[in-house]
Amino acid sequence: MLEQIVERLREEGYKPKLGDLLLDLEDKEKETAIHHHSEKLAVTFGLISTKPGMTIRIVKNLRVCEDCHTVIKLISKVYAREILMRDRTRFHLFKDGNCTCGDYW
């Protein structure tokens, strides 16, 4: 399912932001690693385990990276879902491709 989501997001213009990864890997390996961040896995699980239209809620103890923030905004638009996420510093409410933090977090 994660691969299907990534492919659909690419059709919407998504390009992974690999600069956030500090790992010494080739770009293809970095892309694989960044697609398996916990919040992306949590959103994917939420999409497959809840009914369409239900809000997905995520709590994490670390700050969300820029790539994950971008991906979750796109998912909220493409899959027509509200996604509420609490990270280390604030609440983010993703809806219709936007976030309440105004991309300042």
Short mmCIF file of C-alpha atoms in Angstrom, two decimals:
data_model
loop_
_atom_site.label_atom_id
_atom_site.label_comp_id
_atom_site.label_asym_id
_atom_site.label_seq_id
_atom_site.Cartn_x
_atom_site.Cartn_y
_atom_site.Cartn_z
CA MET A 1 0.00 0.00 0.00
CA LEU A 2 2.85 2.41 0.81
CA GLU A 3 4.27 2.00 -2.69
CA GLN A 4 0.84 2.72 -4.20
CA ILE A 5 0.55 5.89 -2.13
CA VAL A 6 4.02 7.08 -3.17
CA GLU A 7 3.22 6.41 -6.84
CA ARG A 8 -0.04 8.34 -6.59
CA LEU A 9 1.75 11.25 -4.90
CA ARG A 10 4.38 11.28 -7.66
CA GLU A 11 1.55 11.72 -10.15
CA GLU A 12 0.63 14.84 -8.14
CA GLY A 13 4.20 16.15 -8.45
CA TYR A 14 5.81 14.81 -5.26
CA LYS A 15 9.60 14.55 -5.22
CA PRO A 16 11.30 13.22 -2.06
CA LYS A 17 13.43 15.72 -0.13
CA LEU A 18 16.48 13.59 0.52
CA GLY A 19 18.53 16.37 2.11
CA ASP A 20 16.89 15.70 5.48
CA LEU A 21 18.56 12.29 5.72
CA LEU A 22 21.97 12.27 7.32
CA LEU A 23 22.69 8.70 6.29
CA ASP A 24 25.62 7.88 4.01
CA LEU A 25 23.57 6.08 1.37
CA GLU A 26 22.97 6.23 -2.35
CA ASP A 27 19.97 8.31 -3.41
CA LYS A 28 17.83 5.24 -4.19
CA GLU A 29 18.53 3.82 -0.70
CA LYS A 30 17.79 7.22 0.86
CA GLU A 31 14.48 7.33 -0.98
CA THR A 32 13.55 3.92 0.39
CA ALA A 33 14.56 4.98 3.92
CA ILE A 34 12.63 8.25 3.83
CA HIS A 35 9.47 6.47 2.66
CA HIS A 36 9.55 4.33 5.81
CA HIS A 37 9.47 7.12 8.39
CA SER A 38 7.11 6.28 11.23
CA GLU A 39 4.53 8.95 10.46
CA LYS A 40 4.22 7.80 6.84
CA LEU A 41 3.71 4.23 8.01
CA ALA A 42 1.14 5.44 10.56
CA VAL A 43 -0.81 7.37 7.91
CA THR A 44 -0.71 4.36 5.59
CA PHE A 45 -2.03 2.15 8.38
CA GLY A 46 -4.74 4.72 9.06
CA LEU A 47 -5.80 4.75 5.42
CA ILE A 48 -6.17 0.98 5.24
CA SER A 49 -7.73 0.45 8.67
CA THR A 50 -10.33 3.23 8.85
CA LYS A 51 -13.38 4.07 6.80
CA PRO A 52 -13.10 6.74 4.09
CA GLY A 53 -13.71 10.20 5.49
CA MET A 54 -12.58 9.37 9.03
CA THR A 55 -9.92 11.56 10.63
CA ILE A 56 -6.55 9.89 11.11
CA ARG A 57 -4.84 10.79 14.41
CA ILE A 58 -1.10 10.37 15.01
CA VAL A 59 1.05 11.18 18.04
CA LYS A 60 4.83 11.08 17.89
CA ASN A 61 7.56 12.16 20.26
CA LEU A 62 9.90 13.64 17.63
CA ARG A 63 9.58 16.58 15.28
CA VAL A 64 8.15 15.78 11.84
CA CYS A 65 10.65 16.15 8.97
CA GLU A 66 9.95 18.41 6.00
CA ASP A 67 9.43 15.51 3.59
CA CYS A 68 6.89 13.80 5.87
CA HIS A 69 5.07 17.10 6.35
CA THR A 70 4.85 17.55 2.57
CA VAL A 71 3.71 13.96 2.03
CA ILE A 72 0.98 14.17 4.67
CA LYS A 73 -0.31 17.41 3.15
CA LEU A 74 -0.55 15.70 -0.24
CA ILE A 75 -2.20 12.61 1.23
CA SER A 76 -4.84 14.79 2.89
CA LYS A 77 -5.63 16.28 -0.52
CA VAL A 78 -5.42 13.15 -2.70
CA TYR A 79 -7.28 10.85 -0.30
CA ALA A 80 -9.67 13.55 1.03
CA ARG A 81 -8.79 12.91 4.68
CA GLU A 82 -8.20 15.07 7.71
CA ILE A 83 -5.02 14.03 9.47
CA LEU A 84 -4.34 15.31 12.97
CA MET A 85 -0.76 14.86 14.09
CA ARG A 86 0.91 15.89 17.32
CA ASP A 87 4.70 16.06 17.10
CA ARG A 88 7.24 17.19 19.68
CA THR A 89 6.37 20.87 19.38
CA ARG A 90 2.84 21.33 18.05
CA PHE A 91 -0.37 20.01 16.60
CA HIS A 92 -0.72 19.80 12.82
CA LEU A 93 -4.12 19.50 11.18
CA PHE A 94 -3.75 18.50 7.54
CA LYS A 95 -6.80 19.09 5.37
CA ASP A 96 -7.24 19.60 1.61
CA GLY A 97 -3.47 19.75 1.07
CA ASN A 98 -2.82 22.38 3.74
CA CYS A 99 -1.60 22.37 7.33
CA THR A 100 -2.73 24.64 10.15
CA CYS A 101 0.91 25.39 11.02
CA GLY A 102 1.23 27.29 7.73
CA ASP A 103 4.39 25.27 6.96
CA TYR A 104 6.12 26.88 9.93
CA TRP A 105 6.99 24.37 12.56
#
